Amino acid sequence: MSMEPRFNARMVRGWIDRGATHVVANVRGGGEYGARWHRAAVRENRQRSIDDLHAVAADVVRRGIVESSELVGATGASHGGFLVLNAYLQRPDLYGAVCAVAAPTDLERDRQLHHWQHGRGMGDQASEVGDFTNQEEWDAFISKFSPIHNVDEDWARSQAPPPLLVAHATNDDVVHPARARTFVDKLRQLGKVNNVWYYEARRGGHTGWEQQQQQQKLGETTTTTTDGGPFDLDLLAFRETLVYDFLYGALTSRLKEEKNPPPEETTRRAHGPPRRGEEFADG
Protein backbone atom coordinates (compact mmCIF):
# COMPACT_ATOMS: atom_id res chain seq x y z
CA MET A 1 0.00 0.00 0.00
CA SER A 2 1.28 3.45 -0.90
CA MET A 3 0.86 6.52 1.33
CA GLU A 4 1.67 9.50 -0.85
CA PRO A 5 1.28 13.18 0.12
CA ARG A 6 -2.29 14.29 -0.49
CA PHE A 7 -4.89 16.72 0.77
CA ASN A 8 -7.25 15.29 3.37
CA ALA A 9 -9.93 17.71 4.54
CA ARG A 10 -10.93 15.47 7.46
CA MET A 11 -7.35 15.40 8.69
CA VAL A 12 -7.09 19.19 8.37
CA ARG A 13 -10.23 19.76 10.45
CA GLY A 14 -9.47 17.04 12.99
CA TRP A 15 -5.74 17.61 13.37
CA ILE A 16 -4.12 20.56 11.58
CA ASP A 17 -6.70 23.12 12.73
CA ARG A 18 -5.82 22.21 16.32
CA GLY A 19 -2.27 23.36 15.75
CA ALA A 20 -0.82 19.89 15.25
CA THR A 21 1.50 18.71 12.47
CA HIS A 22 0.81 15.76 10.17
CA VAL A 23 3.75 13.66 8.92
CA VAL A 24 3.46 10.81 6.41
CA ALA A 25 6.15 8.18 7.00
CA ASN A 26 7.15 6.63 3.67
CA VAL A 27 8.74 3.48 5.06
CA ARG A 28 10.33 0.71 3.05
CA GLY A 29 7.84 -2.04 2.29
CA GLY A 30 5.33 0.38 0.81
CA GLY A 31 4.85 1.02 -2.89
CA GLU A 32 5.72 4.72 -3.04
CA TYR A 33 9.03 4.31 -4.85
CA GLY A 34 8.57 1.18 -6.92
CA ALA A 35 9.08 -2.55 -6.60
CA ARG A 36 12.63 -2.40 -5.22
CA TRP A 37 11.50 -0.10 -2.38
CA HIS A 38 8.66 -2.50 -1.63
CA ARG A 39 10.75 -5.67 -1.68
CA ALA A 40 13.38 -4.13 0.62
CA ALA A 41 11.18 -4.72 3.69
CA VAL A 42 9.16 -7.88 3.22
CA ARG A 43 9.38 -11.27 4.90
CA GLU A 44 12.66 -11.60 6.86
CA ASN A 45 13.44 -7.92 6.17
CA ARG A 46 10.19 -6.54 7.62
CA GLN A 47 12.12 -5.03 10.51
CA ARG A 48 13.29 -2.36 8.08
CA SER A 49 9.77 -0.93 7.90
CA ILE A 50 9.67 -0.63 11.68
CA ASP A 51 13.16 0.86 11.80
CA ASP A 52 12.14 3.44 9.18
CA LEU A 53 9.15 4.48 11.29
CA HIS A 54 11.44 4.80 14.31
CA ALA A 55 13.75 6.99 12.22
CA VAL A 56 10.89 9.28 11.17
CA ALA A 57 9.68 9.59 14.78
CA ALA A 58 13.17 10.55 15.93
CA ASP A 59 13.66 12.95 13.02
CA VAL A 60 10.49 14.86 13.90
CA VAL A 61 12.12 15.71 17.22
CA ARG A 62 15.56 16.35 15.69
CA ARG A 63 14.08 18.87 13.25
CA GLY A 64 12.34 20.69 16.07
CA ILE A 65 8.83 20.00 14.82
CA VAL A 66 8.02 18.91 18.37
CA GLU A 67 10.03 19.38 21.54
CA SER A 68 10.21 15.75 22.63
CA SER A 69 9.23 12.21 21.68
CA GLU A 70 6.39 12.38 24.18
CA LEU A 71 4.61 14.66 21.71
CA VAL A 72 4.90 12.26 18.75
CA GLY A 73 1.79 10.24 17.95
CA ALA A 74 1.63 7.31 15.52
CA THR A 75 -1.40 5.73 13.89
CA GLY A 76 -2.02 3.18 11.17
CA ALA A 77 -4.73 0.86 9.90
CA SER A 78 -4.52 -2.78 8.77
CA HIS A 79 -0.87 -3.29 7.70
CA GLY A 80 -0.20 0.19 9.06
CA GLY A 81 -1.73 -0.80 12.39
CA PHE A 82 0.49 -3.87 12.40
CA LEU A 83 3.46 -1.53 11.83
CA VAL A 84 2.66 0.93 14.65
CA LEU A 85 1.94 -1.89 17.13
CA ASN A 86 5.39 -3.34 16.50
CA ALA A 87 6.87 0.14 16.87
CA TYR A 88 4.98 0.56 20.16
CA LEU A 89 6.39 -2.73 21.47
CA GLN A 90 9.97 -2.20 20.31
CA ARG A 91 10.62 1.50 20.98
CA PRO A 92 7.90 2.97 23.21
CA ASP A 93 10.33 5.74 24.16
CA LEU A 94 9.95 7.27 20.70
CA TYR A 95 6.18 7.80 20.87
CA GLY A 96 3.82 9.76 23.05
CA ALA A 97 0.68 7.91 21.94
CA VAL A 98 -0.19 5.16 19.47
CA CYS A 99 -3.43 4.14 17.77
CA ALA A 100 -3.77 0.88 15.79
CA VAL A 101 -6.91 0.26 13.70
CA ALA A 102 -7.85 -3.21 12.41
CA ALA A 103 -4.33 -4.47 13.07
CA PRO A 104 -3.29 -8.16 13.03
CA THR A 105 -2.11 -8.90 16.58
CA ASP A 106 -1.80 -12.70 16.76
CA LEU A 107 -0.13 -14.26 13.74
CA GLU A 108 0.02 -17.68 15.42
CA ARG A 109 -3.76 -17.85 15.65
CA ASP A 110 -4.08 -16.58 12.10
CA ARG A 111 -1.54 -19.18 11.02
CA GLN A 112 -3.69 -21.92 12.54
CA LEU A 113 -6.86 -20.66 10.89
CA HIS A 114 -5.23 -19.44 7.65
CA HIS A 115 -7.58 -16.47 8.03
CA TRP A 116 -5.38 -13.44 7.53
CA GLN A 117 -3.28 -15.15 4.90
CA HIS A 118 -6.30 -15.94 2.75
CA GLY A 119 -8.55 -13.12 3.93
CA ARG A 120 -10.28 -10.64 1.65
CA GLY A 121 -8.19 -7.71 0.53
CA MET A 122 -4.92 -8.53 2.31
CA GLY A 123 -3.02 -9.75 -0.72
CA ASP A 124 -0.41 -12.50 -0.83
CA GLN A 125 0.82 -12.74 2.77
CA ALA A 126 3.37 -15.43 1.95
CA SER A 127 5.34 -12.89 -0.06
CA GLU A 128 4.68 -10.02 2.38
CA VAL A 129 5.05 -11.47 5.87
CA GLY A 130 6.02 -15.09 5.21
CA ASP A 131 4.48 -18.51 4.75
CA PHE A 132 2.40 -19.12 7.86
CA THR A 133 2.38 -22.88 7.17
CA ASN A 134 6.19 -23.06 7.17
CA GLN A 135 7.46 -23.72 10.71
CA GLU A 136 11.00 -22.68 9.85
CA GLU A 137 9.85 -19.29 8.59
CA TRP A 138 7.60 -18.88 11.62
CA ASP A 139 10.49 -19.54 14.02
CA ALA A 140 13.02 -17.52 12.01
CA PHE A 141 11.15 -14.25 11.51
CA ILE A 142 7.33 -14.29 11.38
CA SER A 143 6.93 -14.82 15.14
CA LYS A 144 9.20 -11.83 15.82
CA PHE A 145 6.55 -9.50 14.37
CA SER A 146 3.47 -11.10 15.96
CA PRO A 147 2.51 -8.46 18.55
CA ILE A 148 0.97 -10.76 21.16
CA HIS A 149 4.03 -13.04 21.09
CA ASN A 150 6.32 -10.16 21.98
CA VAL A 151 4.47 -9.10 25.12
CA ASP A 152 5.44 -10.79 28.39
CA GLU A 153 6.34 -9.94 31.97
CA ASP A 154 9.94 -9.08 31.04
CA TRP A 155 8.68 -6.60 28.45
CA ALA A 156 6.23 -5.09 30.94
CA ARG A 157 8.94 -4.64 33.57
CA SER A 158 11.45 -3.09 31.20
CA GLN A 159 9.18 -0.76 29.25
CA ALA A 160 7.07 2.30 30.01
CA PRO A 161 4.74 2.31 27.00
CA PRO A 162 2.73 5.37 25.96
CA PRO A 163 -1.09 5.48 25.80
CA LEU A 164 -2.43 2.97 23.27
CA LEU A 165 -5.81 2.74 21.53
CA VAL A 166 -6.66 -0.46 19.66
CA ALA A 167 -9.74 -0.08 17.44
CA HIS A 168 -11.54 -2.81 15.53
CA ALA A 169 -14.92 -3.81 14.09
CA THR A 170 -17.02 -6.80 15.12
CA ASN A 171 -17.71 -7.76 11.51
CA ASP A 172 -14.14 -7.43 10.23
CA ASP A 173 -13.86 -10.34 7.78
CA VAL A 174 -10.13 -9.86 7.18
CA VAL A 175 -8.68 -9.67 10.71
CA HIS A 176 -10.98 -11.12 13.37
CA PRO A 177 -11.54 -8.80 16.36
CA ALA A 178 -11.02 -11.64 18.85
CA ARG A 179 -7.26 -11.28 18.27
CA ALA A 180 -7.35 -7.60 19.21
CA ARG A 181 -9.43 -8.27 22.32
CA THR A 182 -6.97 -10.93 23.47
CA PHE A 183 -3.99 -8.65 22.83
CA VAL A 184 -5.50 -5.81 24.88
CA ASP A 185 -6.46 -8.22 27.67
CA LYS A 186 -2.89 -9.49 27.84
CA LEU A 187 -1.51 -5.95 28.12
CA ARG A 188 -3.96 -5.20 30.92
CA GLN A 189 -3.07 -8.39 32.76
CA LEU A 190 0.55 -7.22 32.71
CA GLY A 191 -0.40 -4.04 34.52
CA LYS A 192 -0.84 -1.72 31.52
CA VAL A 193 -4.54 -1.13 32.14
CA ASN A 194 -4.06 2.54 32.98
CA ASN A 195 -3.03 3.53 29.47
CA VAL A 196 -4.48 0.88 27.12
CA TRP A 197 -7.94 1.32 25.59
CA TYR A 198 -9.99 -0.76 23.23
CA TYR A 199 -12.83 0.33 20.95
CA GLU A 200 -14.91 -2.05 18.86
CA ALA A 201 -17.59 -0.85 16.45
CA ARG A 202 -20.41 -3.27 15.77
CA ARG A 203 -20.14 -2.68 12.05
CA GLY A 204 -17.69 -1.24 9.57
CA GLY A 205 -15.77 -4.27 8.41
CA HIS A 206 -12.04 -3.96 7.82
CA THR A 207 -11.01 -0.29 8.26
CA GLY A 208 -14.48 0.91 7.27
CA TRP A 209 -15.52 -1.41 4.46
CA GLU A 210 -18.81 -3.31 4.74
CA GLN A 211 -20.49 -6.01 2.74
CA GLN A 212 -22.55 -4.63 -0.17
CA GLN A 213 -25.73 -6.37 0.95
CA GLN A 214 -25.49 -4.80 4.40
CA GLN A 215 -25.18 -1.36 2.89
CA GLN A 216 -28.16 -1.90 0.62
CA LYS A 217 -30.25 -3.21 3.50
CA LEU A 218 -29.42 -0.26 5.73
CA GLY A 219 -29.82 2.22 2.89
CA GLU A 220 -26.81 4.22 4.04
CA THR A 221 -24.71 6.63 2.05
CA THR A 222 -21.64 4.99 0.57
CA THR A 223 -19.06 5.65 -2.07
CA THR A 224 -16.87 3.25 -4.04
CA THR A 225 -13.26 2.59 -3.06
CA THR A 226 -10.40 1.93 -5.44
CA ASP A 227 -10.82 -1.83 -4.99
CA GLY A 228 -14.46 -1.65 -6.02
CA GLY A 229 -15.90 -2.15 -2.54
CA PRO A 230 -18.36 0.11 -0.73
CA PHE A 231 -17.20 2.59 1.88
CA ASP A 232 -19.38 3.92 4.68
CA LEU A 233 -18.67 7.63 4.92
CA ASP A 234 -20.30 8.03 8.33
CA LEU A 235 -18.17 5.27 9.79
CA LEU A 236 -15.06 6.69 8.15
CA ALA A 237 -15.71 10.10 9.70
CA PHE A 238 -16.38 8.60 13.12
CA ARG A 239 -13.29 6.41 13.02
CA GLU A 240 -10.99 9.26 12.04
CA THR A 241 -12.51 11.53 14.70
CA LEU A 242 -11.93 8.81 17.29
CA VAL A 243 -8.28 8.46 16.27
CA TYR A 244 -7.54 12.19 16.16
CA ASP A 245 -9.33 12.88 19.44
CA PHE A 246 -7.49 10.08 21.20
CA LEU A 247 -4.06 11.13 19.95
CA TYR A 248 -4.64 14.82 20.56
CA GLY A 249 -6.00 14.19 24.04
CA ALA A 250 -3.16 11.85 24.99
CA LEU A 251 -0.41 14.09 23.63
CA THR A 252 -1.76 17.36 25.04
CA SER A 253 -2.24 15.69 28.42
CA ARG A 254 1.46 14.87 28.42
CA LEU A 255 2.31 18.44 27.43
CA LYS A 256 0.25 19.82 30.31
CA GLU A 257 1.88 17.40 32.74
CA GLU A 258 5.32 18.65 31.64
CA LYS A 259 4.43 22.32 32.04
CA ASN A 260 2.12 22.18 35.05
CA PRO A 261 2.63 18.99 37.09
CA PRO A 262 0.42 17.62 38.46
CA PRO A 263 -2.61 18.47 36.25
CA GLU A 264 -6.04 19.08 37.64
CA GLU A 265 -8.15 15.93 37.63
CA THR A 266 -10.92 17.76 35.76
CA THR A 267 -8.48 18.74 33.03
CA ARG A 268 -7.24 15.18 32.68
CA ARG A 269 -10.77 13.90 32.31
CA ALA A 270 -11.84 16.57 29.85
CA HIS A 271 -8.85 16.45 27.52
CA GLY A 272 -7.02 13.20 28.13
CA PRO A 273 -7.80 9.56 27.37
CA PRO A 274 -10.64 7.85 29.28
CA ARG A 275 -10.02 7.04 32.91
CA ARG A 276 -9.26 3.53 34.09
CA GLY A 277 -12.20 1.23 33.49
CA GLU A 278 -13.86 3.52 30.96
CA GLU A 279 -14.37 2.41 27.37
CA PHE A 280 -15.23 4.29 24.24
CA ALA A 281 -18.93 3.73 23.54
CA ASP A 282 -20.07 2.68 20.09
CA GLY A 283 -21.32 5.70 18.22
CSV table of C-alpha atoms in Angstrom, one decimal:
chain,number,residue,atom,x,y,z
A,1,MET,CA,0.0,0.0,0.0
A,2,SER,CA,1.3,3.5,-0.9
A,3,MET,CA,0.9,6.5,1.3
A,4,GLU,CA,1.7,9.5,-0.9
A,5,PRO,CA,1.3,13.2,0.1
A,6,ARG,CA,-2.3,14.3,-0.5
A,7,PHE,CA,-4.9,16.7,0.8
A,8,ASN,CA,-7.2,15.3,3.4
A,9,ALA,CA,-9.9,17.7,4.5
A,10,ARG,CA,-10.9,15.5,7.5
A,11,MET,CA,-7.4,15.4,8.7
A,12,VAL,CA,-7.1,19.2,8.4
A,13,ARG,CA,-10.2,19.8,10.4
A,14,GLY,CA,-9.5,17.0,13.0
A,15,TRP,CA,-5.7,17.6,13.4
A,16,ILE,CA,-4.1,20.6,11.6
A,17,ASP,CA,-6.7,23.1,12.7
A,18,ARG,CA,-5.8,22.2,16.3
A,19,GLY,CA,-2.3,23.4,15.8
A,20,ALA,CA,-0.8,19.9,15.3
A,21,THR,CA,1.5,18.7,12.5
A,22,HIS,CA,0.8,15.8,10.2
A,23,VAL,CA,3.7,13.7,8.9
A,24,VAL,CA,3.5,10.8,6.4
A,25,ALA,CA,6.2,8.2,7.0
A,26,ASN,CA,7.2,6.6,3.7
A,27,VAL,CA,8.7,3.5,5.1
A,28,ARG,CA,10.3,0.7,3.0
A,29,GLY,CA,7.8,-2.0,2.3
A,30,GLY,CA,5.3,0.4,0.8
A,31,GLY,CA,4.9,1.0,-2.9
A,32,GLU,CA,5.7,4.7,-3.0
A,33,TYR,CA,9.0,4.3,-4.9
A,34,GLY,CA,8.6,1.2,-6.9
A,35,ALA,CA,9.1,-2.6,-6.6
A,36,ARG,CA,12.6,-2.4,-5.2
A,37,TRP,CA,11.5,-0.1,-2.4
A,38,HIS,CA,8.7,-2.5,-1.6
A,39,ARG,CA,10.8,-5.7,-1.7
A,40,ALA,CA,13.4,-4.1,0.6
A,41,ALA,CA,11.2,-4.7,3.7
A,42,VAL,CA,9.2,-7.9,3.2
A,43,ARG,CA,9.4,-11.3,4.9
A,44,GLU,CA,12.7,-11.6,6.9
A,45,ASN,CA,13.4,-7.9,6.2
A,46,ARG,CA,10.2,-6.5,7.6
A,47,GLN,CA,12.1,-5.0,10.5
A,48,ARG,CA,13.3,-2.4,8.1
A,49,SER,CA,9.8,-0.9,7.9
A,50,ILE,CA,9.7,-0.6,11.7
A,51,ASP,CA,13.2,0.9,11.8
A,52,ASP,CA,12.1,3.4,9.2
A,53,LEU,CA,9.2,4.5,11.3
A,54,HIS,CA,11.4,4.8,14.3
A,55,ALA,CA,13.8,7.0,12.2
A,56,VAL,CA,10.9,9.3,11.2
A,57,ALA,CA,9.7,9.6,14.8
A,58,ALA,CA,13.2,10.5,15.9
A,59,ASP,CA,13.7,12.9,13.0
A,60,VAL,CA,10.5,14.9,13.9
A,61,VAL,CA,12.1,15.7,17.2
A,62,ARG,CA,15.6,16.3,15.7
A,63,ARG,CA,14.1,18.9,13.3
A,64,GLY,CA,12.3,20.7,16.1
A,65,ILE,CA,8.8,20.0,14.8
A,66,VAL,CA,8.0,18.9,18.4
A,67,GLU,CA,10.0,19.4,21.5
A,68,SER,CA,10.2,15.7,22.6
A,69,SER,CA,9.2,12.2,21.7
A,70,GLU,CA,6.4,12.4,24.2
A,71,LEU,CA,4.6,14.7,21.7
A,72,VAL,CA,4.9,12.3,18.8
A,73,GLY,CA,1.8,10.2,18.0
A,74,ALA,CA,1.6,7.3,15.5
A,75,THR,CA,-1.4,5.7,13.9
A,76,GLY,CA,-2.0,3.2,11.2
A,77,ALA,CA,-4.7,0.9,9.9
A,78,SER,CA,-4.5,-2.8,8.8
A,79,HIS,CA,-0.9,-3.3,7.7
A,80,GLY,CA,-0.2,0.2,9.1
A,81,GLY,CA,-1.7,-0.8,12.4
A,82,PHE,CA,0.5,-3.9,12.4
A,83,LEU,CA,3.5,-1.5,11.8
A,84,VAL,CA,2.7,0.9,14.6
A,85,LEU,CA,1.9,-1.9,17.1
A,86,ASN,CA,5.4,-3.3,16.5
A,87,ALA,CA,6.9,0.1,16.9
A,88,TYR,CA,5.0,0.6,20.2
A,89,LEU,CA,6.4,-2.7,21.5
A,90,GLN,CA,10.0,-2.2,20.3
A,91,ARG,CA,10.6,1.5,21.0
A,92,PRO,CA,7.9,3.0,23.2
A,93,ASP,CA,10.3,5.7,24.2
A,94,LEU,CA,9.9,7.3,20.7
A,95,TYR,CA,6.2,7.8,20.9
A,96,GLY,CA,3.8,9.8,23.1
A,97,ALA,CA,0.7,7.9,21.9
A,98,VAL,CA,-0.2,5.2,19.5
A,99,CYS,CA,-3.4,4.1,17.8
A,100,ALA,CA,-3.8,0.9,15.8
A,101,VAL,CA,-6.9,0.3,13.7
A,102,ALA,CA,-7.8,-3.2,12.4
A,103,ALA,CA,-4.3,-4.5,13.1
A,104,PRO,CA,-3.3,-8.2,13.0
A,105,THR,CA,-2.1,-8.9,16.6
A,106,ASP,CA,-1.8,-12.7,16.8
A,107,LEU,CA,-0.1,-14.3,13.7
A,108,GLU,CA,0.0,-17.7,15.4
A,109,ARG,CA,-3.8,-17.8,15.6
A,110,ASP,CA,-4.1,-16.6,12.1
A,111,ARG,CA,-1.5,-19.2,11.0
A,112,GLN,CA,-3.7,-21.9,12.5
A,113,LEU,CA,-6.9,-20.7,10.9
A,114,HIS,CA,-5.2,-19.4,7.6
A,115,HIS,CA,-7.6,-16.5,8.0
A,116,TRP,CA,-5.4,-13.4,7.5
A,117,GLN,CA,-3.3,-15.1,4.9
A,118,HIS,CA,-6.3,-15.9,2.8
A,119,GLY,CA,-8.6,-13.1,3.9
A,120,ARG,CA,-10.3,-10.6,1.7
A,121,GLY,CA,-8.2,-7.7,0.5
A,122,MET,CA,-4.9,-8.5,2.3
A,123,GLY,CA,-3.0,-9.8,-0.7
A,124,ASP,CA,-0.4,-12.5,-0.8
A,125,GLN,CA,0.8,-12.7,2.8
A,126,ALA,CA,3.4,-15.4,2.0
A,127,SER,CA,5.3,-12.9,-0.1
A,128,GLU,CA,4.7,-10.0,2.4
A,129,VAL,CA,5.1,-11.5,5.9
A,130,GLY,CA,6.0,-15.1,5.2
A,131,ASP,CA,4.5,-18.5,4.8
A,132,PHE,CA,2.4,-19.1,7.9
A,133,THR,CA,2.4,-22.9,7.2
A,134,ASN,CA,6.2,-23.1,7.2
A,135,GLN,CA,7.5,-23.7,10.7
A,136,GLU,CA,11.0,-22.7,9.8
A,137,GLU,CA,9.8,-19.3,8.6
A,138,TRP,CA,7.6,-18.9,11.6
A,139,ASP,CA,10.5,-19.5,14.0
A,140,ALA,CA,13.0,-17.5,12.0
A,141,PHE,CA,11.2,-14.3,11.5
A,142,ILE,CA,7.3,-14.3,11.4
A,143,SER,CA,6.9,-14.8,15.1
A,144,LYS,CA,9.2,-11.8,15.8
A,145,PHE,CA,6.6,-9.5,14.4
A,146,SER,CA,3.5,-11.1,16.0
A,147,PRO,CA,2.5,-8.5,18.6
A,148,ILE,CA,1.0,-10.8,21.2
A,149,HIS,CA,4.0,-13.0,21.1
A,150,ASN,CA,6.3,-10.2,22.0
A,151,VAL,CA,4.5,-9.1,25.1
A,152,ASP,CA,5.4,-10.8,28.4
A,153,GLU,CA,6.3,-9.9,32.0
A,154,ASP,CA,9.9,-9.1,31.0
A,155,TRP,CA,8.7,-6.6,28.4
A,156,ALA,CA,6.2,-5.1,30.9
A,157,ARG,CA,8.9,-4.6,33.6
A,158,SER,CA,11.5,-3.1,31.2
A,159,GLN,CA,9.2,-0.8,29.3
A,160,ALA,CA,7.1,2.3,30.0
A,161,PRO,CA,4.7,2.3,27.0
A,162,PRO,CA,2.7,5.4,26.0
A,163,PRO,CA,-1.1,5.5,25.8
A,164,LEU,CA,-2.4,3.0,23.3
A,165,LEU,CA,-5.8,2.7,21.5
A,166,VAL,CA,-6.7,-0.5,19.7
A,167,ALA,CA,-9.7,-0.1,17.4
A,168,HIS,CA,-11.5,-2.8,15.5
A,169,ALA,CA,-14.9,-3.8,14.1
A,170,THR,CA,-17.0,-6.8,15.1
A,171,ASN,CA,-17.7,-7.8,11.5
A,172,ASP,CA,-14.1,-7.4,10.2
A,173,ASP,CA,-13.9,-10.3,7.8
A,174,VAL,CA,-10.1,-9.9,7.2
A,175,VAL,CA,-8.7,-9.7,10.7
A,176,HIS,CA,-11.0,-11.1,13.4
A,177,PRO,CA,-11.5,-8.8,16.4
A,178,ALA,CA,-11.0,-11.6,18.8
A,179,ARG,CA,-7.3,-11.3,18.3
A,180,ALA,CA,-7.4,-7.6,19.2
A,181,ARG,CA,-9.4,-8.3,22.3
A,182,THR,CA,-7.0,-10.9,23.5
A,183,PHE,CA,-4.0,-8.6,22.8
A,184,VAL,CA,-5.5,-5.8,24.9
A,185,ASP,CA,-6.5,-8.2,27.7
A,186,LYS,CA,-2.9,-9.5,27.8
A,187,LEU,CA,-1.5,-6.0,28.1
A,188,ARG,CA,-4.0,-5.2,30.9
A,189,GLN,CA,-3.1,-8.4,32.8
A,190,LEU,CA,0.5,-7.2,32.7
A,191,GLY,CA,-0.4,-4.0,34.5
A,192,LYS,CA,-0.8,-1.7,31.5
A,193,VAL,CA,-4.5,-1.1,32.1
A,194,ASN,CA,-4.1,2.5,33.0
A,195,ASN,CA,-3.0,3.5,29.5
A,196,VAL,CA,-4.5,0.9,27.1
A,197,TRP,CA,-7.9,1.3,25.6
A,198,TYR,CA,-10.0,-0.8,23.2
A,199,TYR,CA,-12.8,0.3,20.9
A,200,GLU,CA,-14.9,-2.1,18.9
A,201,ALA,CA,-17.6,-0.9,16.5
A,202,ARG,CA,-20.4,-3.3,15.8
A,203,ARG,CA,-20.1,-2.7,12.1
A,204,GLY,CA,-17.7,-1.2,9.6
A,205,GLY,CA,-15.8,-4.3,8.4
A,206,HIS,CA,-12.0,-4.0,7.8
A,207,THR,CA,-11.0,-0.3,8.3
A,208,GLY,CA,-14.5,0.9,7.3
A,209,TRP,CA,-15.5,-1.4,4.5
A,210,GLU,CA,-18.8,-3.3,4.7
A,211,GLN,CA,-20.5,-6.0,2.7
A,212,GLN,CA,-22.6,-4.6,-0.2
A,213,GLN,CA,-25.7,-6.4,1.0
A,214,GLN,CA,-25.5,-4.8,4.4
A,215,GLN,CA,-25.2,-1.4,2.9
A,216,GLN,CA,-28.2,-1.9,0.6
A,217,LYS,CA,-30.3,-3.2,3.5
A,218,LEU,CA,-29.4,-0.3,5.7
A,219,GLY,CA,-29.8,2.2,2.9
A,220,GLU,CA,-26.8,4.2,4.0
A,221,THR,CA,-24.7,6.6,2.0
A,222,THR,CA,-21.6,5.0,0.6
A,223,THR,CA,-19.1,5.7,-2.1
A,224,THR,CA,-16.9,3.3,-4.0
A,225,THR,CA,-13.3,2.6,-3.1
A,226,THR,CA,-10.4,1.9,-5.4
A,227,ASP,CA,-10.8,-1.8,-5.0
A,228,GLY,CA,-14.5,-1.6,-6.0
A,229,GLY,CA,-15.9,-2.1,-2.5
A,230,PRO,CA,-18.4,0.1,-0.7
A,231,PHE,CA,-17.2,2.6,1.9
A,232,ASP,CA,-19.4,3.9,4.7
A,233,LEU,CA,-18.7,7.6,4.9
A,234,ASP,CA,-20.3,8.0,8.3
A,235,LEU,CA,-18.2,5.3,9.8
A,236,LEU,CA,-15.1,6.7,8.1
A,237,ALA,CA,-15.7,10.1,9.7
A,238,PHE,CA,-16.4,8.6,13.1
A,239,ARG,CA,-13.3,6.4,13.0
A,240,GLU,CA,-11.0,9.3,12.0
A,241,THR,CA,-12.5,11.5,14.7
A,242,LEU,CA,-11.9,8.8,17.3
A,243,VAL,CA,-8.3,8.5,16.3
A,244,TYR,CA,-7.5,12.2,16.2
A,245,ASP,CA,-9.3,12.9,19.4
A,246,PHE,CA,-7.5,10.1,21.2
A,247,LEU,CA,-4.1,11.1,19.9
A,248,TYR,CA,-4.6,14.8,20.6
A,249,GLY,CA,-6.0,14.2,24.0
A,250,ALA,CA,-3.2,11.8,25.0
A,251,LEU,CA,-0.4,14.1,23.6
A,252,THR,CA,-1.8,17.4,25.0
A,253,SER,CA,-2.2,15.7,28.4
A,254,ARG,CA,1.5,14.9,28.4
A,255,LEU,CA,2.3,18.4,27.4
A,256,LYS,CA,0.3,19.8,30.3
A,257,GLU,CA,1.9,17.4,32.7
A,258,GLU,CA,5.3,18.6,31.6
A,259,LYS,CA,4.4,22.3,32.0
A,260,ASN,CA,2.1,22.2,35.1
A,261,PRO,CA,2.6,19.0,37.1
A,262,PRO,CA,0.4,17.6,38.5
A,263,PRO,CA,-2.6,18.5,36.3
A,264,GLU,CA,-6.0,19.1,37.6
A,265,GLU,CA,-8.2,15.9,37.6
A,266,THR,CA,-10.9,17.8,35.8
A,267,THR,CA,-8.5,18.7,33.0
A,268,ARG,CA,-7.2,15.2,32.7
A,269,ARG,CA,-10.8,13.9,32.3
A,270,ALA,CA,-11.8,16.6,29.8
A,271,HIS,CA,-8.9,16.5,27.5
A,272,GLY,CA,-7.0,13.2,28.1
A,273,PRO,CA,-7.8,9.6,27.4
A,274,PRO,CA,-10.6,7.9,29.3
A,275,ARG,CA,-10.0,7.0,32.9
A,276,ARG,CA,-9.3,3.5,34.1
A,277,GLY,CA,-12.2,1.2,33.5
A,278,GLU,CA,-13.9,3.5,31.0
A,279,GLU,CA,-14.4,2.4,27.4
A,280,PHE,CA,-15.2,4.3,24.2
A,281,ALA,CA,-18.9,3.7,23.5
A,282,ASP,CA,-20.1,2.7,20.1
A,283,GLY,CA,-21.3,5.7,18.2
